Tab-separated table of C-alpha atoms in Angstrom:
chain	number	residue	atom	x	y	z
R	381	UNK	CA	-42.957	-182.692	-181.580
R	382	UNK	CA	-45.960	-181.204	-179.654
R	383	UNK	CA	-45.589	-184.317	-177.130
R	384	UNK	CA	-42.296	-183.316	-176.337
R	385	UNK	CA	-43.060	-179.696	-176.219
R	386	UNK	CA	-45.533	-180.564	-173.518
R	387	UNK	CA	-43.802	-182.603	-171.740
R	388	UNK	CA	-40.689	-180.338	-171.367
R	389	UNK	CA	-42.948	-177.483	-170.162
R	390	UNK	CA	-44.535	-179.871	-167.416
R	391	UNK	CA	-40.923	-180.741	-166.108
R	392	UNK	CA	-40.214	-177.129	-166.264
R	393	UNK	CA	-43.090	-176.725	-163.710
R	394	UNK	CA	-42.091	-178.717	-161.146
R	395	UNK	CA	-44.882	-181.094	-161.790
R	396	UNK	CA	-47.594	-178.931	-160.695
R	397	UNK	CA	-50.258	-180.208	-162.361
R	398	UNK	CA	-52.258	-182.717	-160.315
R	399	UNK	CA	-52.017	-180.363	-157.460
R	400	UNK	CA	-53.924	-177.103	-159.411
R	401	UNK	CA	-57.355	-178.417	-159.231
R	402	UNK	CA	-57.519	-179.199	-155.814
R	403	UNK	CA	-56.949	-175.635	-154.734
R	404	UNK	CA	-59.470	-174.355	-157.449
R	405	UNK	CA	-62.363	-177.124	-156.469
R	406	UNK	CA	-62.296	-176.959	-152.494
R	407	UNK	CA	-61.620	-173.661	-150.934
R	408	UNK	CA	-61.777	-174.857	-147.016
R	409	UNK	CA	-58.437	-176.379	-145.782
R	410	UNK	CA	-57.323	-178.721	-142.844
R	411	UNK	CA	-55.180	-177.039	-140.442
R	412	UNK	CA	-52.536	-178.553	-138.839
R	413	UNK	CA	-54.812	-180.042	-135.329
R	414	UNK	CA	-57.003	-182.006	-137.357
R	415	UNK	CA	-54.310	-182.860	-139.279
R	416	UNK	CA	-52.272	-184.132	-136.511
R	417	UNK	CA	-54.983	-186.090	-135.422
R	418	UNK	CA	-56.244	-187.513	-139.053
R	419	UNK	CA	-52.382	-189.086	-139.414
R	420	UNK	CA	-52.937	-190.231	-134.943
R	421	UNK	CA	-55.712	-191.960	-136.459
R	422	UNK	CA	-54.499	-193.487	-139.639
R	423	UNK	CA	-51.622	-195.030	-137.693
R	424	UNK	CA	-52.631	-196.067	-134.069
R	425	UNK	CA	-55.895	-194.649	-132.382
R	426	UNK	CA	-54.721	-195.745	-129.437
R	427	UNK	CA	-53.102	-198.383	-127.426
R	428	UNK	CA	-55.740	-200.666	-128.652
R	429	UNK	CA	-53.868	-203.931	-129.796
R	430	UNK	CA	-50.703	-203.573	-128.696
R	431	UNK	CA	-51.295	-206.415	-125.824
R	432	UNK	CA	-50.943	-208.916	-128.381
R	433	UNK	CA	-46.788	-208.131	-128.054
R	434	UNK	CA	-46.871	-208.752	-124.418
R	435	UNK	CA	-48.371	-212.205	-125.361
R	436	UNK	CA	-46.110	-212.847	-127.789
R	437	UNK	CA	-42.764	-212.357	-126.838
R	438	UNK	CA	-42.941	-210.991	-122.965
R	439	UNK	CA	-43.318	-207.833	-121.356
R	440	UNK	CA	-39.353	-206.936	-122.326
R	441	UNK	CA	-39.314	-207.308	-125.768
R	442	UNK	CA	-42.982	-205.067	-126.098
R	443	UNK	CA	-41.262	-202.471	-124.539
R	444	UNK	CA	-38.131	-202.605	-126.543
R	445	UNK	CA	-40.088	-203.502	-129.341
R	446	UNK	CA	-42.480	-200.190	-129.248
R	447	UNK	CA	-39.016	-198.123	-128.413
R	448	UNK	CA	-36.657	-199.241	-130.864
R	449	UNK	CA	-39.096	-199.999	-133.633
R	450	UNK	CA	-40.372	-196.439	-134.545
R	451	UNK	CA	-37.023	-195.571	-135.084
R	452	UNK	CA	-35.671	-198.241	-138.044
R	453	UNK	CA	-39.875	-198.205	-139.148
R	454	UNK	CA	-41.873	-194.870	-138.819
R	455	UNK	CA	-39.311	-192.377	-138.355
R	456	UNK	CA	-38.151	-193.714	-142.324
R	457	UNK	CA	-41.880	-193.864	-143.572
R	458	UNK	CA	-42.883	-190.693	-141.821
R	459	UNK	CA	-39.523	-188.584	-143.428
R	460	UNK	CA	-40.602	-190.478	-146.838
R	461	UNK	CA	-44.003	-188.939	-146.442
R	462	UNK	CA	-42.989	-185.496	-145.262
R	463	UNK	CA	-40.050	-184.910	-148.643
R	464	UNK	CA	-42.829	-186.446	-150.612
R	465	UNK	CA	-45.806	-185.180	-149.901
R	466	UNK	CA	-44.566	-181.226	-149.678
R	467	UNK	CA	-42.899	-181.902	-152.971
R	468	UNK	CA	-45.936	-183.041	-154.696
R	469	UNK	CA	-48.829	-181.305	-152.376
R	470	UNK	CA	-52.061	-182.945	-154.055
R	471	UNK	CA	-54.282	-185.473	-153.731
R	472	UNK	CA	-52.909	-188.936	-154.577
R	473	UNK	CA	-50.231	-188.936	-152.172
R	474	UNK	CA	-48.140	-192.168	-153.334
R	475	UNK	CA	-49.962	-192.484	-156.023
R	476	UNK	CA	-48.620	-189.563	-157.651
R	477	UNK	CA	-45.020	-190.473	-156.354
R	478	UNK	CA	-44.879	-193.524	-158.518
R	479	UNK	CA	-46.304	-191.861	-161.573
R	480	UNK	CA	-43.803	-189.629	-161.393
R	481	UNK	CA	-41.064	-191.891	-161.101
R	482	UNK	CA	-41.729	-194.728	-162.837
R	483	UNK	CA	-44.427	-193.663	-164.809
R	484	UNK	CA	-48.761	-194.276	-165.058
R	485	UNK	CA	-48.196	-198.161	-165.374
R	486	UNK	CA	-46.551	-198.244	-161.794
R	487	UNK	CA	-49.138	-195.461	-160.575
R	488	UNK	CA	-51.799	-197.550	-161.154
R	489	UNK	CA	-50.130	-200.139	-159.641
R	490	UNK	CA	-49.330	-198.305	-156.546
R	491	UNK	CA	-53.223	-197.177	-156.643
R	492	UNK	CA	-54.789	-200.775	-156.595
R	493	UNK	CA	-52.281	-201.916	-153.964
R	494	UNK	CA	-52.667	-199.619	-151.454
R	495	UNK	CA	-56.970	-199.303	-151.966
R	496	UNK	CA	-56.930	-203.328	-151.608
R	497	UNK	CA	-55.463	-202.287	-147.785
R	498	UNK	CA	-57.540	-199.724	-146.969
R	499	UNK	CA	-60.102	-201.758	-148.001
R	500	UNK	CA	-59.429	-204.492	-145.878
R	501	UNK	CA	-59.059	-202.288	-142.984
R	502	UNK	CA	-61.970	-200.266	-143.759
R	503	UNK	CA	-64.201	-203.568	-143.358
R	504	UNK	CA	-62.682	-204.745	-140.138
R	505	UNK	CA	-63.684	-202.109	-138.291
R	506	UNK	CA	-67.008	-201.804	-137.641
R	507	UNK	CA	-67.231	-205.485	-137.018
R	508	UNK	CA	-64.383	-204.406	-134.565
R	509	UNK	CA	-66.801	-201.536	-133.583
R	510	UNK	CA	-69.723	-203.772	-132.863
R	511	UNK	CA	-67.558	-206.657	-130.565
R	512	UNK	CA	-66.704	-203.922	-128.279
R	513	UNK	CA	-70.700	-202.679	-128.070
R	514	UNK	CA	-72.173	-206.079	-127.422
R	515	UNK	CA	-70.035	-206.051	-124.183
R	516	UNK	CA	-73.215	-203.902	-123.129
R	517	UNK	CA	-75.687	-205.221	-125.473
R	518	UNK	CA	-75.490	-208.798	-125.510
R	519	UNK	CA	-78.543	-208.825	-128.163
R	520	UNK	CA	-75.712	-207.752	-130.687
R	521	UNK	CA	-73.248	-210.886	-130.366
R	522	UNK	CA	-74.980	-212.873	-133.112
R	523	UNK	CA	-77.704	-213.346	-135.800
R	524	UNK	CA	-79.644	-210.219	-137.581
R	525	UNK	CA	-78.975	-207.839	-134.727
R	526	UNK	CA	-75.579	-208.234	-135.136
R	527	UNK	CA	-75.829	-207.846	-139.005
R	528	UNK	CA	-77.643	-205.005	-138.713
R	529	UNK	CA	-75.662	-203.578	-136.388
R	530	UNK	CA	-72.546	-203.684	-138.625
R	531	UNK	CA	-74.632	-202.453	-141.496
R	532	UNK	CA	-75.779	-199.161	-139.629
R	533	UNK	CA	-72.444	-198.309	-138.176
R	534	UNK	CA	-71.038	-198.630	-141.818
R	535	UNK	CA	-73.645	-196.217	-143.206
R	536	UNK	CA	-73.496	-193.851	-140.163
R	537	UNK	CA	-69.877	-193.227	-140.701
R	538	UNK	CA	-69.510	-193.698	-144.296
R	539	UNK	CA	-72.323	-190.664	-143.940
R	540	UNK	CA	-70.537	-188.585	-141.686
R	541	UNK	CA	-67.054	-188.970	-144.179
R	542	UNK	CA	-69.396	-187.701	-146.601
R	543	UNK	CA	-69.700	-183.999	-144.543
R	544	UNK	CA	-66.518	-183.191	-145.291
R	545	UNK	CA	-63.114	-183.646	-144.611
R	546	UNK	CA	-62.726	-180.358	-142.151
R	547	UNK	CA	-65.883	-181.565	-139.952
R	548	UNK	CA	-63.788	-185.044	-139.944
R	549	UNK	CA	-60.921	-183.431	-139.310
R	550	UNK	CA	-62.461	-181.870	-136.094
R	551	UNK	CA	-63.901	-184.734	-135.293
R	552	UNK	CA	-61.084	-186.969	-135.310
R	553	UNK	CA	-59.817	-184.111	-132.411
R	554	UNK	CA	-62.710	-184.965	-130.118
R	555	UNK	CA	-62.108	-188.653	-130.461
R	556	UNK	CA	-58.996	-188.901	-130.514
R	557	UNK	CA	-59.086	-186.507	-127.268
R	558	UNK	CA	-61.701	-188.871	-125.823
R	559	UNK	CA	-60.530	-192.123	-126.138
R	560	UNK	CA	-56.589	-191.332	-124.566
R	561	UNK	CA	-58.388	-190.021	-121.223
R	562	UNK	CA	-58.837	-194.006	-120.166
R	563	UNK	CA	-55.332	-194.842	-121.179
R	564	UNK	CA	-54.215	-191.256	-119.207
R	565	UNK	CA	-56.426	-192.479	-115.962
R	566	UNK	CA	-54.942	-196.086	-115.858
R	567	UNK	CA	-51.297	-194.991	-116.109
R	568	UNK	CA	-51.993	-192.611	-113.019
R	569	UNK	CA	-54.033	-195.213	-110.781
R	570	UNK	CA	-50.907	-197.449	-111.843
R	571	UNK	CA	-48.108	-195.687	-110.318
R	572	UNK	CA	-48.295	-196.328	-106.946
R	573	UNK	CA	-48.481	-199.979	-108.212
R	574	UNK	CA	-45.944	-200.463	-110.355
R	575	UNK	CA	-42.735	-202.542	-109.996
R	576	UNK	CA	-39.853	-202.005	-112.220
R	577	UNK	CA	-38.908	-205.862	-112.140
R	578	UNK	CA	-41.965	-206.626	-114.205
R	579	UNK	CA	-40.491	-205.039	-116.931
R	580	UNK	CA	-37.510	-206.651	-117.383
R	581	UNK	CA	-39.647	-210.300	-117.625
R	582	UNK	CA	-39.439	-212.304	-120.779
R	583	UNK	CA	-42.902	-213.741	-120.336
R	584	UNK	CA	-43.618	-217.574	-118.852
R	585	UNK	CA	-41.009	-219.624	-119.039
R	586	UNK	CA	-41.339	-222.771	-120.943
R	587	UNK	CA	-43.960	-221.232	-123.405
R	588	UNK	CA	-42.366	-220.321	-126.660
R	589	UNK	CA	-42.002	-216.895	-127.896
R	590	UNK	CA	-44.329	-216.145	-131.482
R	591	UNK	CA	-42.085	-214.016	-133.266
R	592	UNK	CA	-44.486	-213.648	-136.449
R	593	UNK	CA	-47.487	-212.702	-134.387
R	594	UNK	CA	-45.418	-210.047	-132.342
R	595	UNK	CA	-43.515	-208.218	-135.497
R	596	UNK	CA	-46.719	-208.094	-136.925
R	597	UNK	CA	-48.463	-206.350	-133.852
R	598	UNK	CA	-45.485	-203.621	-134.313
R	599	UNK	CA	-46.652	-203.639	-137.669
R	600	UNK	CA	-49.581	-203.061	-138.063
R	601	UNK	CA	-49.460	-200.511	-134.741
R	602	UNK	CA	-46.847	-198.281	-136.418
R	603	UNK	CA	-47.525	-198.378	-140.237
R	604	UNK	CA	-49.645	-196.410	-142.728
R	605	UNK	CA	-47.319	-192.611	-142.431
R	606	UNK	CA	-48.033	-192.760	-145.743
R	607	UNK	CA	-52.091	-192.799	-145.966
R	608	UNK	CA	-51.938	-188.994	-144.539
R	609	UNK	CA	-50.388	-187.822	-147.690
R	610	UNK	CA	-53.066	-188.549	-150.049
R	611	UNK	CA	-55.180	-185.010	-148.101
R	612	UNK	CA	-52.055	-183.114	-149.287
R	613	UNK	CA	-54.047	-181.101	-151.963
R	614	UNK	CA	-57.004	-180.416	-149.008
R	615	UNK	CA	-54.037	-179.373	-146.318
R	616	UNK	CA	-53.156	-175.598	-145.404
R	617	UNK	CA	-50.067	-174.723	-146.377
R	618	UNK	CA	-48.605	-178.364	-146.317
R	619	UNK	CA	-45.149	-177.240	-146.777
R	620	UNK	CA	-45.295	-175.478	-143.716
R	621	UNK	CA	-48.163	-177.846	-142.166
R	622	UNK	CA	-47.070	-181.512	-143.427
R	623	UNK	CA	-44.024	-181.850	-141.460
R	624	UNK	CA	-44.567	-180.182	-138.543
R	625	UNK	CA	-47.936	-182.623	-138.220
R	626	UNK	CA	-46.192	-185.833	-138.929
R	627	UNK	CA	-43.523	-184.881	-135.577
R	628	UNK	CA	-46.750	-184.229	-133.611
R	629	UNK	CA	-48.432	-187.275	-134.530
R	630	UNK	CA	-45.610	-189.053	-134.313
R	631	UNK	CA	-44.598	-187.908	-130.917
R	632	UNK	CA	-48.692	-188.193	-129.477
R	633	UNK	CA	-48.531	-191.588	-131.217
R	634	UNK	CA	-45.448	-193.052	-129.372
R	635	UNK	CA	-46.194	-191.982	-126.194
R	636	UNK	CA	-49.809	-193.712	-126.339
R	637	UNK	CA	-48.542	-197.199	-127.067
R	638	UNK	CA	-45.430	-196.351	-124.495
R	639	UNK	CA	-47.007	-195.190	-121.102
R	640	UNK	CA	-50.281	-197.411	-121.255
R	641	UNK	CA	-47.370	-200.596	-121.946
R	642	UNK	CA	-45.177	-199.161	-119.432
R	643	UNK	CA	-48.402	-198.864	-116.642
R	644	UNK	CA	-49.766	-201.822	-117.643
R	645	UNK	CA	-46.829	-204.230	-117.803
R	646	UNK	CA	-45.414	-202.729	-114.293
R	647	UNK	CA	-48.525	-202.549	-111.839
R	648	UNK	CA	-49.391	-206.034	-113.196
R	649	UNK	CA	-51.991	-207.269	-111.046
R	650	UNK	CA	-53.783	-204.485	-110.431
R	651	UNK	CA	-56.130	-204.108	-107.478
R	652	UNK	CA	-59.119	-204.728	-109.530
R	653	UNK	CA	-61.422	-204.148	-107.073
R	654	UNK	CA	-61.148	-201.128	-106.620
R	655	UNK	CA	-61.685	-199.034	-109.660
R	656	UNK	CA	-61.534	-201.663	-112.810
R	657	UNK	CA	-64.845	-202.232	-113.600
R	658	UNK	CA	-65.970	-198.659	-114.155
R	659	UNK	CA	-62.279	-198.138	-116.139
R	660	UNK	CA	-63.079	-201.246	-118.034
R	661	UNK	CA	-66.615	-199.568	-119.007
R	662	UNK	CA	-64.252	-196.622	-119.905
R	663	UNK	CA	-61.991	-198.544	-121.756
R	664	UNK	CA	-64.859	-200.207	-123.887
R	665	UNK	CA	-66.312	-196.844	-124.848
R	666	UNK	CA	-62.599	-195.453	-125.630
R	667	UNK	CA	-62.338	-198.203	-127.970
R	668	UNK	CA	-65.459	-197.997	-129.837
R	669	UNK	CA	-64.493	-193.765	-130.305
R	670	UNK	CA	-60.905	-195.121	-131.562
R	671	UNK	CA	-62.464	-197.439	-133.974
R	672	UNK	CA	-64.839	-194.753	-135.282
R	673	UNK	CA	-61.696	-192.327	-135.712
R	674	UNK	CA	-59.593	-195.178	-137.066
R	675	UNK	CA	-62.851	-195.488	-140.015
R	676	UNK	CA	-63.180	-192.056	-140.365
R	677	UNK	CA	-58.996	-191.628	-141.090
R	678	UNK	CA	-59.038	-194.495	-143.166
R	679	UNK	CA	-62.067	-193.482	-145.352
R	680	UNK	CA	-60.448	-189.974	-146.067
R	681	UNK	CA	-57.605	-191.441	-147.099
R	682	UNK	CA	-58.979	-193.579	-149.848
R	683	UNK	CA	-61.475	-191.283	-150.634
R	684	UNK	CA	-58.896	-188.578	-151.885
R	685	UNK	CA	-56.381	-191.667	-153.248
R	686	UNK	CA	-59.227	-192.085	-155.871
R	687	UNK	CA	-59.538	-188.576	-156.421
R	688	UNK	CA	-55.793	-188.663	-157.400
R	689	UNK	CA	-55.484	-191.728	-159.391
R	690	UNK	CA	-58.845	-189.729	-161.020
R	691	UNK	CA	-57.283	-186.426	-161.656
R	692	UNK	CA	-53.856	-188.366	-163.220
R	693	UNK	CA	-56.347	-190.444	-165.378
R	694	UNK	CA	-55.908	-194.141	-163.807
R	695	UNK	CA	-59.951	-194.102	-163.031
R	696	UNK	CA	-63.227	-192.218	-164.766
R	697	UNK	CA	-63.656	-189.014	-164.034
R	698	UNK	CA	-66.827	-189.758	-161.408
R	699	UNK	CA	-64.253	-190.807	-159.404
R	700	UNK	CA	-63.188	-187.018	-159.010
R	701	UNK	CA	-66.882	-186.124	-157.827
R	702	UNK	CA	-67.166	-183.938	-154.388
R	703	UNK	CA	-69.984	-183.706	-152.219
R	704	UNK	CA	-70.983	-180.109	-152.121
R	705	UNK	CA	-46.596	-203.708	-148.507
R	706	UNK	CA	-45.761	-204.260	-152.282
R	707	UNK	CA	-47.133	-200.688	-152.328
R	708	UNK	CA	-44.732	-199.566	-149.566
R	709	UNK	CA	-41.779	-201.055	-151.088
R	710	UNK	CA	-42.410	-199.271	-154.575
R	711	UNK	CA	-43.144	-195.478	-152.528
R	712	UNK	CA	-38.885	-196.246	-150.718
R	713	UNK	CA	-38.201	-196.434	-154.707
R	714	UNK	CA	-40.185	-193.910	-155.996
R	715	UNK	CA	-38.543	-191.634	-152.840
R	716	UNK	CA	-34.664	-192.719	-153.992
R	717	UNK	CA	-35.550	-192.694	-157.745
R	718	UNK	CA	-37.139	-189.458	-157.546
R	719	UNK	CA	-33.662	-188.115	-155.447
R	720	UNK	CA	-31.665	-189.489	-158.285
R	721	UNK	CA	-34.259	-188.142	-161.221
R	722	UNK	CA	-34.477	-185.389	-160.187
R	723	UNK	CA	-32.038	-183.546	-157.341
R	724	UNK	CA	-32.722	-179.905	-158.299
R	725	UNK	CA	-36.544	-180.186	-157.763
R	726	UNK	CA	-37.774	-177.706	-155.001
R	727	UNK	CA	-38.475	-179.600	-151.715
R	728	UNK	CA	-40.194	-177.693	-149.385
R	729	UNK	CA	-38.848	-180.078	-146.645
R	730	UNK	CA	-35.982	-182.121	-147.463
R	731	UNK	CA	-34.226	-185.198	-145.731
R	732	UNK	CA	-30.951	-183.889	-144.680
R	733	UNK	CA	-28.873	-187.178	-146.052
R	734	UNK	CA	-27.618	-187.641	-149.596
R	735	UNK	CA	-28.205	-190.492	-151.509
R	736	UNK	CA	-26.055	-193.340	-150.034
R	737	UNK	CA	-27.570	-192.377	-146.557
R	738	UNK	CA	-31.343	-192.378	-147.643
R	739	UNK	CA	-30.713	-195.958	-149.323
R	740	UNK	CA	-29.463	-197.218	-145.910
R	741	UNK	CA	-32.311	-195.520	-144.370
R	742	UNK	CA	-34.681	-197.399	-147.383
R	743	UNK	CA	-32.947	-200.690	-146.607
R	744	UNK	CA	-33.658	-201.634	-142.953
R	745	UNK	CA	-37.450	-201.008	-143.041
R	746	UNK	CA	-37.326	-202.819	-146.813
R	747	UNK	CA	-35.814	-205.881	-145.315
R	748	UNK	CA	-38.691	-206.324	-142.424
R	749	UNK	CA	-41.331	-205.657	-144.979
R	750	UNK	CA	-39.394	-208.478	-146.663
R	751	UNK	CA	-40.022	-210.489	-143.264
R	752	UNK	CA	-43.528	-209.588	-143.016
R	753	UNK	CA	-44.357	-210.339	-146.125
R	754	UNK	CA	-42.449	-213.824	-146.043
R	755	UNK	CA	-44.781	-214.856	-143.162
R	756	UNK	CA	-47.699	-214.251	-144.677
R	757	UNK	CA	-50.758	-216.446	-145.290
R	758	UNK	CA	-50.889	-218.412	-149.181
R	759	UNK	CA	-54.481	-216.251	-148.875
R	760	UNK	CA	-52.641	-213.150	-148.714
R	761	UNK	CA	-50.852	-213.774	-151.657
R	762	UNK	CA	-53.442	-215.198	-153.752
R	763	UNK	CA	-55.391	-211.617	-153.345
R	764	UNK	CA	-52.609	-209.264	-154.106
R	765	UNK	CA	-51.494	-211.485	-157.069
R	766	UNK	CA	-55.569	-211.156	-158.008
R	767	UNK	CA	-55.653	-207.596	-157.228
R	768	UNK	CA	-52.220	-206.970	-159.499
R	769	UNK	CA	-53.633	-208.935	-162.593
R	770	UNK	CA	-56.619	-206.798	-162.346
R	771	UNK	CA	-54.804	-203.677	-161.961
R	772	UNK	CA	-52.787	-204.423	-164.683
R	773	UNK	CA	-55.505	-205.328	-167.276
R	774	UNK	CA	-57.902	-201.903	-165.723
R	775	UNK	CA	-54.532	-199.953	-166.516
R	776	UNK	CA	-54.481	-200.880	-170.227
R	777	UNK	CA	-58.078	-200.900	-170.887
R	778	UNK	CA	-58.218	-197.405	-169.476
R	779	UNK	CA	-55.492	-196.581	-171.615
R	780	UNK	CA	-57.412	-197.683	-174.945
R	781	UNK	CA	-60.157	-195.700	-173.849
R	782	UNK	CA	-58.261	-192.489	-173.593
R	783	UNK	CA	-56.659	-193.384	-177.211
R	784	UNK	CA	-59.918	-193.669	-178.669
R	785	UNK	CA	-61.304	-190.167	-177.452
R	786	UNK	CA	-59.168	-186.323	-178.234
R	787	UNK	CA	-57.140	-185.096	-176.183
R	788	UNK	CA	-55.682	-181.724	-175.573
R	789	UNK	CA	-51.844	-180.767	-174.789
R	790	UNK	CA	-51.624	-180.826	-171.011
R	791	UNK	CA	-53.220	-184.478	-170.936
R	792	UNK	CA	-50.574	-185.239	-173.740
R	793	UNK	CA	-47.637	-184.306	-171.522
R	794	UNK	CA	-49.110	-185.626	-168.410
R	795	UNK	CA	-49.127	-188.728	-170.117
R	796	UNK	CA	-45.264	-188.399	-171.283
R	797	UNK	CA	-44.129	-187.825	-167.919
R	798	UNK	CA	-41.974	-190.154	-165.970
């Protein structure tokens, strides 16, 4: 009878709870500029990468590809996000959605999946960091130096995560300001150059197109909306500040993929003798400040995702410490479940669509996760069905040792939701 009590008044409040000690524990908030350029960072950095399209498939499909894909991919994912993360503003982001629908087993779940890809990104860059400096410093292409290299880097920015996420925040606005003034100085010099015809090319003739490599370029260059919304409990006002950052990133983040393509592809050759080797040095350096602000996103991100699954009681409590594409798959169901579960919940920002739309919109980026998934390696698989039989066995064991120790009402109906 108490259970039920409990969890009646927690559905009565909207589902509140996670979100109350994040306002109580960290009084400074990230405005919306940071913001814009935290979720810039978590999903591009930069045109960085996007050359492997062109190689793939031709100069034609890159650019329809990087026009036509945002549209069935991030515009979904970033509405998603925005609905989502205004409804529930704490930390946990995702992690909370699935809780909430489905309940703590898929939380969990969620939690492991999405960590294991931050994870994996979080350790390929500053080996990525490190090939772009030994351009200069040769010393750094191999043995201890190298080793070292990738070492420091990792501590350095690990470090400066540690500051805080405002001074992260504000400097994810200097890089990210930083490293688009190459890609800004290459599509002027490339105007007088450019010729319209080279856009229309389908690449060499003869040499077949690699369809796997180039959908997972567009990928990987317009994924991870999501990642933003685990800072929801650390944002100002994200009602107000959520939405209106995710159409600023988005818009910043299309239009630096777009115009370096569009310069690139159409002044192909470029009079290299005249001004590419200092833009190359320029180029090098904007890289290495992407990278940094692609870490520094990425970190925060998974930082406050353990904070979350801490606070809803999927990890030990010294997870919730301060300093002074299964996963996306389950958030499109936790989104349409939640619709359905709950309709009269207060949404700050709301998808205009009712349900039959928002399953269409679900659908088409479902069925090219399908695709990317499908053409992936037998190691891919092997670690997220390693990662999921973990996750699964952590879940239960951390249930048995909340069973074993009392409890008070709140963490009763917490429990009992979803």
């Amino acid at each position: 009878m108490l259970e039920d009590s409990a969890q009646d008044y927690l559905l009565d409040q909207e589902e509140t709870l996670p979100t109350t000690t994040t306002a109580i524990h960290n009084p400074k908030k990230l405005s919306i500029i940071p913001l814009i350029f935290l979720i810039y960072f978590e999903v591009s950095g930069g045109a960085y990468g996007e050359e492997a399209a062109v190689g793939a498939a031709g100069p034609l499909w890159a650019i329809l590809g990087f026009l036509i894909f945002p549209f069935i991919w991030s515009i979904p994912e970033a509405l998603v996000t925005a609905e989502l993360a205004t409804a529930f503003p704490g930390n946990g982001g995702y992690v909370m959605w699935a809780h909430r629908a489905f309940g703590p087993f898929w939380g969990s779940l969620m939690g492991s999946w999405k960590f294991l890809s931050g994870v994996i990104n979080l350790a390929s860059y500053p080996v990525l960091c490190v090939d772009y400096i030994k351009l200069v410093f040769p010393l750094l292409s191999s043995g201890l130096p190298r080793y070292a290299a990738i070492l420091f880097s990792t501590l350095f920015l690990s470090f400066l995560n540690y500051t805080g996420l405002v001074i992260v925040g504000y400097t994810a606005v200097c890089l990210g300001v930083i490293s688009l003034i190459p890609f800004l100085l290459l599509a002027l010099f490339s105007i007088p150059m450019i010729d319209p015809s080279r856009w229309i090319s389908l690449g060499n003739q003869g040499v077949e197109k690699n369809w796997s490599l180039f959908f997972n370029t567009l990928f990987w260059n317009l994924n991870f909306w999501d990642n933003a919304s685990t800072l929801a409990g650390e944002v100002e006002q994200p009602q107000k500040t959520f939405p209106k950052a995710l159409f600023s990133a988005g818009l910043l983040t299309c239009l630096a993929y777009l115009v370096p393509l569009l310069a690139a592809t159409g002044a192909t050759p470029l009079n290299q003798q005249a001004w590419g080797k200092w833009l190359k040095v320029f180029l090098e350096i904007g890289a290495v400040l992407s990278i940094i602000g692609l870490y520094e996103a990425q970190l925060s991100s998974c930082v406050y995702q353990l904070l979350g699954m801490a606070e809803l009681g999927f990890l030990p409590q010294c997870f919730s410490v301060r300093s002074k594409c299964l996963g996306m798959l389950l958030e499109f169901a936790s989104f349409l479940w939640l619709r359905r579960k709950l309709p009269t919940m207060k949404r700050p920002f709301k998808v205009p669509m009712k349900l039959p739309g928002l399953v269409v919109m679900c659908l088409i980026p479902s069925g090219f996760l399908v695709y990317i998934i499908s053409v992936a390696t037998g190691t891919v698989f092997s670690v997220s069905c390693l990662v999921t039989l973990v996750t699964v066995v952590w879940y239960f064991v951390m249930r048995f040792c909340k069973s074993k120790r009392p409890t008070n009402v709140e963490d009763e109906g917490l429990e009992q939701v979803g």
